[in-house]
Coordinates of C-alpha atoms in Angstrom, one line a residue:
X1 CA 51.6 111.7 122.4
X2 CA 54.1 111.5 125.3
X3 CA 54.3 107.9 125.5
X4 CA 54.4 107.4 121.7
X5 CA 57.2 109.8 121.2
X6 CA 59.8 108.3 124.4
X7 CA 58.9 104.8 122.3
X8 CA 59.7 106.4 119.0
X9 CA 63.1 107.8 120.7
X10 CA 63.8 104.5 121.8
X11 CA 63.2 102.8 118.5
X12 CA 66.0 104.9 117.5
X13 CA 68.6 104.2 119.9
X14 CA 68.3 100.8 119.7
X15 CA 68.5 101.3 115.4
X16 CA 71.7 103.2 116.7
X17 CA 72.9 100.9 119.3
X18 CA 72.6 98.4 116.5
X19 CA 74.0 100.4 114.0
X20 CA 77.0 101.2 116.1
X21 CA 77.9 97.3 117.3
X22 CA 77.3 96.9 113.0
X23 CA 80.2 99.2 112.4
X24 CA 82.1 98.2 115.1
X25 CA 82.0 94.6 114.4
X26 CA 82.9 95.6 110.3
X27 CA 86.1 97.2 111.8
X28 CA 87.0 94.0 113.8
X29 CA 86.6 91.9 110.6
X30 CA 88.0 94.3 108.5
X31 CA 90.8 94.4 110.7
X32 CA 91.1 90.9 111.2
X33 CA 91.2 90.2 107.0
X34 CA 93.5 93.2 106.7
X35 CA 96.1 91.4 109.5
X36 CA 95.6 88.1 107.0
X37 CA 96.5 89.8 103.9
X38 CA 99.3 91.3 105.0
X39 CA 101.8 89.2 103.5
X40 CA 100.1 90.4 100.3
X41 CA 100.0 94.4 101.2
X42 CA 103.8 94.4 101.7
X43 CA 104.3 93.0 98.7
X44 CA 102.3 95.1 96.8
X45 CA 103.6 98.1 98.6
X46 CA 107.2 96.5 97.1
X47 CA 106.4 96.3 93.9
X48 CA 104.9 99.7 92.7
X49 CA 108.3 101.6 94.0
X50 CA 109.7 100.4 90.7
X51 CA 107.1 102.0 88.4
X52 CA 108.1 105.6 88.8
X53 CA 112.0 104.8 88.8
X54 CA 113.4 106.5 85.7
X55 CA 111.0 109.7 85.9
X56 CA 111.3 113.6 86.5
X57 CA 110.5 114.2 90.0
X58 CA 107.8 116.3 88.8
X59 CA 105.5 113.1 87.5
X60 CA 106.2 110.8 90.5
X61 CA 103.3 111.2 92.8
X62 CA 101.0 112.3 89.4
X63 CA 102.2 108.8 88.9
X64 CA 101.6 107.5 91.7
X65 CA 98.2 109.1 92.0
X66 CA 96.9 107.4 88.5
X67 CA 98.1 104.2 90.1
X68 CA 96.0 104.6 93.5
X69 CA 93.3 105.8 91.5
X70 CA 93.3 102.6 89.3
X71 CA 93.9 100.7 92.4
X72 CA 91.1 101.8 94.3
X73 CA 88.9 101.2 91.0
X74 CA 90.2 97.9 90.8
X75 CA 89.3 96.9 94.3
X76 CA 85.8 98.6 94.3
X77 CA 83.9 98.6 91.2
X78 CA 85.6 95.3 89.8
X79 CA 86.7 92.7 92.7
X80 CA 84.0 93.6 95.3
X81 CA 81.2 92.7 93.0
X82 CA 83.3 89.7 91.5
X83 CA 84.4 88.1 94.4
X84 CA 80.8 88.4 95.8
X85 CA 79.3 87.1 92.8
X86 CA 82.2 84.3 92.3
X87 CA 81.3 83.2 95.6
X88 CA 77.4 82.6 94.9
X89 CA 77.5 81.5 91.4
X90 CA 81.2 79.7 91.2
X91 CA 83.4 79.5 94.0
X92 CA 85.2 77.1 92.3
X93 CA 86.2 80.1 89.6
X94 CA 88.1 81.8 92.1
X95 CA 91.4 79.7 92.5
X96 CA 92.0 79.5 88.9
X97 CA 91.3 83.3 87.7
X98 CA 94.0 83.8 90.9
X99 CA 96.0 81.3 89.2
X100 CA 96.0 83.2 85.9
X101 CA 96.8 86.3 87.4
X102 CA 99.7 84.3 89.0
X103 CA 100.9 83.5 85.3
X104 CA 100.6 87.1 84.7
X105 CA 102.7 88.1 87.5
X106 CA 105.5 85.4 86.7
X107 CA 105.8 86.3 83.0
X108 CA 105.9 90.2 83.8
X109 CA 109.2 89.9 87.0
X110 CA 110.7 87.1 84.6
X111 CA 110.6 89.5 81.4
X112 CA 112.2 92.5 83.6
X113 CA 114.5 90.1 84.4
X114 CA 115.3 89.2 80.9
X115 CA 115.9 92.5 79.9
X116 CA 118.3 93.5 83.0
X117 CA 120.6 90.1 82.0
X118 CA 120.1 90.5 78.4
X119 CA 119.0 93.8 77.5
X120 CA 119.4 93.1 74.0
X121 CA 117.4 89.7 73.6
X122 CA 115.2 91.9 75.3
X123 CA 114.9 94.6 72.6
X124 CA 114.3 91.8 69.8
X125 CA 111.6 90.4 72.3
X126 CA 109.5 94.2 72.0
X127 CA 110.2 94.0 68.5
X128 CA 108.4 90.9 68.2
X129 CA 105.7 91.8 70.2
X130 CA 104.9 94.3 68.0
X131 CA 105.8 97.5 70.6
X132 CA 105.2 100.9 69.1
X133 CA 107.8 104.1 69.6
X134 CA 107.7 105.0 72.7
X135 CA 107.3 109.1 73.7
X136 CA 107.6 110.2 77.3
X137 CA 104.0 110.0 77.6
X138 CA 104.0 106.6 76.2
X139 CA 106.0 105.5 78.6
X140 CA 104.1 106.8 81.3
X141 CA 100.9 105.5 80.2
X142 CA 102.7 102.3 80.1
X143 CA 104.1 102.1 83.9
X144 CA 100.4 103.1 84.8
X145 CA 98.9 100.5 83.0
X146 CA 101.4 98.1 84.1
X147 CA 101.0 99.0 87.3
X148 CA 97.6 98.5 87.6
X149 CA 97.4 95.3 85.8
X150 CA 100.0 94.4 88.3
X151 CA 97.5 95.7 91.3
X152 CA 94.8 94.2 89.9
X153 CA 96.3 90.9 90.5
X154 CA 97.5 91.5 93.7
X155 CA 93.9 93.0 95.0
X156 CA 92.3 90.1 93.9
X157 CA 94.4 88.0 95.7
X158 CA 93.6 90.5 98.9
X159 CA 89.9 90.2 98.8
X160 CA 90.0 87.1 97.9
X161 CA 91.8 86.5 101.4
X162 CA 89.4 89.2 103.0
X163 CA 86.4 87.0 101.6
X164 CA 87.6 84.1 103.3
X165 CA 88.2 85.8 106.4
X166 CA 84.1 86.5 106.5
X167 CA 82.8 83.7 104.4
X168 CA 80.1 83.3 107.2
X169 CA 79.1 86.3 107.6
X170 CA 76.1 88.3 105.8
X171 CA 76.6 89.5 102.4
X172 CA 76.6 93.0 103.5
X173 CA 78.9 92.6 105.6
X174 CA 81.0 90.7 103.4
X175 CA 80.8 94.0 100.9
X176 CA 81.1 95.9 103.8
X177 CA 84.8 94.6 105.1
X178 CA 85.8 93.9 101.7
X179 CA 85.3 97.9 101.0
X180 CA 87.0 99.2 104.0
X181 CA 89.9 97.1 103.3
X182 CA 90.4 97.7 99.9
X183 CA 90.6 101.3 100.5
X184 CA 92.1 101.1 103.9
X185 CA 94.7 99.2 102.3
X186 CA 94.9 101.2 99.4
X187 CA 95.6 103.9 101.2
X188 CA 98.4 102.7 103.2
X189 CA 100.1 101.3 100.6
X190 CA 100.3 104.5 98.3
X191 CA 100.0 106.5 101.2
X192 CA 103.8 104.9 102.0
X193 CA 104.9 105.0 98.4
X194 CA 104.2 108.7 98.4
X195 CA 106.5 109.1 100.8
X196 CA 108.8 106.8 99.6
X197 CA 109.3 109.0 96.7
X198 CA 109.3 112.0 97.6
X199 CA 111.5 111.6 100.5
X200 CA 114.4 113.1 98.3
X201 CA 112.5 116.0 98.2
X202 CA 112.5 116.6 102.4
X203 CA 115.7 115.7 101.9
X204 CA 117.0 118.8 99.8
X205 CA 114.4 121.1 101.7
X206 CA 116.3 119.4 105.0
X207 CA 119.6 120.0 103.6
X208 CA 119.0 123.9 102.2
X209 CA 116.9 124.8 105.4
X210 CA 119.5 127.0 108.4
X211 CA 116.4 127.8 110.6
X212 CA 114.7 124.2 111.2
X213 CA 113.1 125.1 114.1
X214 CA 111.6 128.8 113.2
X215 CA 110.2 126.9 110.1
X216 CA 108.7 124.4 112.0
X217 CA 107.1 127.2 114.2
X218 CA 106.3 128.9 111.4
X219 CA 108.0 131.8 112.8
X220 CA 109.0 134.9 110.5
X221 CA 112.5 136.6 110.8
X222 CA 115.9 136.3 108.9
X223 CA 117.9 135.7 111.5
X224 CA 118.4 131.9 112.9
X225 CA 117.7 131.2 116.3
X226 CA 119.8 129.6 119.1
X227 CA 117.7 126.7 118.3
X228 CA 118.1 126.7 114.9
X229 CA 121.7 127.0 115.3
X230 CA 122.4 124.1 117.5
X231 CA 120.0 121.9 115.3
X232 CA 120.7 123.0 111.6
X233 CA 123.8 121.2 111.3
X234 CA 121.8 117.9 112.6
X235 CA 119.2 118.7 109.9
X236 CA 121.2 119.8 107.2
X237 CA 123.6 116.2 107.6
X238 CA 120.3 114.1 107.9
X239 CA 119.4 115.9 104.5
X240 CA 122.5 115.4 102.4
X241 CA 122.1 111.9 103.8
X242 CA 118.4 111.2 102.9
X243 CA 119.2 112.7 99.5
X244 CA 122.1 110.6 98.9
X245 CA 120.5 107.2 100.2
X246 CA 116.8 107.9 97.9
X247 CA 118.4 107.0 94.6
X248 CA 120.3 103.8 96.1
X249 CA 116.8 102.4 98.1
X250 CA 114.8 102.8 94.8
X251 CA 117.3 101.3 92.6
X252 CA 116.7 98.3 95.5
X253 CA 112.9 98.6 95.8
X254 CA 112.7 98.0 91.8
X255 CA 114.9 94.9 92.2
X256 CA 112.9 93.9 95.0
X257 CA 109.1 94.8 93.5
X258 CA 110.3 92.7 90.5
X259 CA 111.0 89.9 92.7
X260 CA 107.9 90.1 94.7
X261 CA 106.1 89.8 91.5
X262 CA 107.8 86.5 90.5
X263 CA 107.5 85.5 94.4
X264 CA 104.0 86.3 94.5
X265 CA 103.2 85.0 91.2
X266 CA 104.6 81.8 91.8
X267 CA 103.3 81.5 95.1
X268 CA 99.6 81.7 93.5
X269 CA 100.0 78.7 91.4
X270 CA 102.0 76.9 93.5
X271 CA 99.2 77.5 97.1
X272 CA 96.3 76.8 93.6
X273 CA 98.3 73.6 92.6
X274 CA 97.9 72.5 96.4
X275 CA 93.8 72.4 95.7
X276 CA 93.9 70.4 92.8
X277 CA 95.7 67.3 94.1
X278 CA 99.6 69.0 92.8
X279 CA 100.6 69.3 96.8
X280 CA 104.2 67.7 96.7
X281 CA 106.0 71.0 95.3
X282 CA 104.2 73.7 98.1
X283 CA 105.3 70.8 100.8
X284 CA 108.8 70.6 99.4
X285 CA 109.4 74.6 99.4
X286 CA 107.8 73.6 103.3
X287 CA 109.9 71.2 103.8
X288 CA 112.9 73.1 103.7
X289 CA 112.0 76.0 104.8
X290 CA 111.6 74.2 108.1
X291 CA 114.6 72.7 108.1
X292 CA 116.1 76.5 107.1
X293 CA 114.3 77.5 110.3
X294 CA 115.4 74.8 112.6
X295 CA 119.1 75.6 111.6
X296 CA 118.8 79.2 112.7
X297 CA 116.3 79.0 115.8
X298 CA 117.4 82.9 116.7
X299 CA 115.3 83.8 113.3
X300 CA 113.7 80.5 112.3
X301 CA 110.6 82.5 111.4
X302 CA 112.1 85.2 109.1
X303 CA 114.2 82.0 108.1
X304 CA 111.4 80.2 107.0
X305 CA 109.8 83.4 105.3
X306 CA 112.6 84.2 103.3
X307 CA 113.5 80.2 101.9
X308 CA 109.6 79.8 100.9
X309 CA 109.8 82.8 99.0
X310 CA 112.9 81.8 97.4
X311 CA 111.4 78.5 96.2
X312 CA 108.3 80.2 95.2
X313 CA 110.3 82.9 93.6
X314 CA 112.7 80.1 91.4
X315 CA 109.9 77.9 90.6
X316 CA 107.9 81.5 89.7
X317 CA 111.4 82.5 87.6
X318 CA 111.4 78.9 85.5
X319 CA 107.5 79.3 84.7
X320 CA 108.4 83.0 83.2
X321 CA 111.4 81.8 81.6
X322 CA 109.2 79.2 79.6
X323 CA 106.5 81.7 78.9
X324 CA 108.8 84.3 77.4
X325 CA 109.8 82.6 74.0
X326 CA 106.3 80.5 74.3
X327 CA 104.8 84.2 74.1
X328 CA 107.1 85.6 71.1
X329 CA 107.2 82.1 69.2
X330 CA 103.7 80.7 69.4
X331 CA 101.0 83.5 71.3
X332 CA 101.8 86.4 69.7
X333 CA 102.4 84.8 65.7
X334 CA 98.9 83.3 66.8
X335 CA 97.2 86.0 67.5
X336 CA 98.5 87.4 64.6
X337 CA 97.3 84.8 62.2
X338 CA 93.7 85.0 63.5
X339 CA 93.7 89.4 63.3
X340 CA 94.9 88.7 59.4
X341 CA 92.4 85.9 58.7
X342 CA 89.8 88.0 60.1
X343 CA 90.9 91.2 58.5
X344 CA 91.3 89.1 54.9
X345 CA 87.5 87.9 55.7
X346 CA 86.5 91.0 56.0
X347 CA 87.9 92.6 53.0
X348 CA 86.7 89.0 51.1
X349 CA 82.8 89.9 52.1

């Protein structure tokens, strides 16, 4: 009985030993992907600033809330099972859904374009797409939806990175990193974006609050202390400051999450150009952004950076600029046609 039982307990801590270098080893790969993908997490962390400009402060982090949720839907119950099934049955698949996506994101940053330059062209461009009156919770549901068509996108292009990173490994391991980073990542990015905009919020509390330090203690009284007399003008300042500076970052966090779209977007076709023999335009944007580097060794690789994603950005601006009227003048009249054929075949039978 003795001897049975010490050989049972050390069944089980080697299962644990096991278990543990198992989890351990997830974390280094997850870790590993996560570093890959970061390009990609920035951007997306970009981007979904812009969805809850133009909203009462009251439905920003509902807002951003519906978005995580989606976010964390899209990476889990969708991609995860995708990618690992794309990767059995049709590896091939992958690069050109990415691609599509890419089209996605191109015609959506070139359209908010469009309607910043020409906000009337614009409105004639929602008329012809057929766009409904909008309430406040129309508008809502839109952002959301926008936003997580817009996530979708990018968390594909994420895992995908992640699957690559462990391409070798076991398939449960593969759906093992690939969950821990989508909601490790998920989290940090809407995590941030929380606090992003509700950071005019601390600022007002800052900026109304003469006892900083007895709040912090969570001490009762009325009367400030020396300590929250010395620091209350400090905390009040950074406060009228921080309330000030929110509206001006977000108006610059929309411009710049519409341009990471088109960057992104145009980065995905141009990278899924390079695997079907169309290499010369991703090692022209290459090109130059070396020579941009060599020009300024002190910052050659923010340099570099910054020119690719302007040349992936213009030729992702072009691509969107071409799909806008293609969309009004020829999709949408298209689709149109085939609804009212199949509505006039119906009402035929």
């Amino acid at each position: 009985m003795s001897i049975g039982l010490i050989a049972l307990l050390d069944d089980i801590v080697g299962l644990a030993k096991v278990a543990a270098a198992s989890l351990d080893d997830v974390g280094a790969q997850a870790a590993k992907a996560g570093a890959k993908a970061a390009g990609v997490v920035i951007d997306d962390a970009a981007v979904t600033p812009r969805y809850v400009v133009g909203f009462a402060a009251s439905r920003e982090l509902p807002i951003v809330g519906k978005i995580a949720l989606g976010s964390l839907k899209n990476k889990l119950i969708y991609l995860l099972p995708a990618a690992l099934l794309l990767s059995f049955v049709a590896p091939w698949a992958i690069t050109p859904l990415l691609m599509i996506g890419g089209v996605y994101l191109c015609y959506e940053g070139s359209e908010k374009v469009f309607e910043a330059l020409f906000p009337h062209g614009a409105h004639q461009h929602e008329a012809a797409l057929g766009e409904a009156v909008r309430t406040a919770q129309s508008v809502e549901d839109e952002k959301v939806n926008s936003a997580i068509k817009t996530d979708f996108i990018l968390s594909a292009e994420i895992m995908a990175i992640t699957l690559g990173t462990v391409s070798e490994a076991s398939t449960t391991m593969q759906a093992f990193v690939l969950a821990v980073v989508g909601i490790g990542i998920t989290a940090l990015v809407y995590g941030g974006v929380a606090l992003i905009v509700k950071a005019d919020d601390a600022g007002v509390a800052l900026a109304t609050n003469d006892r900083p330090v007895s709040s912090l203690m969570q001490r009762n009284g009325n009367a400030p202390s020396s300590a929250d007399t010395a620091l209350a003008p400090l905390t009040r300042g950074f406060g009228r400051g921080l309330v000030r500076a929110m509206p001006v970052l977000m108006r610059i966090l929309s411009v710049v999450g519409t341009a990471a779209m088109i960057w992104v977007g145009g980065g995905i076709i141009i990278h899924g150009l390079e695997g079907y023999g169309f290499a010369w335009l991703g090692h022209a944007i290459h090109d130059i952004a070396v020579a941009a580097a060599h020009a300024v060794p002190a910052l050659s690789g923010a340099v570099e950076w910054l020119v690719t994603a302007a040349g992936s950005g213009l030729f992702g601006l072009l691509l969107g600029a071409v799909l806008i009227p293609f969309i009004q003048y020829v999709a949408v009249p298209l689709v149109k046609a085939l609804r009212g054929g199949k509505k006039a075949q119906k009402h035929t039978a």
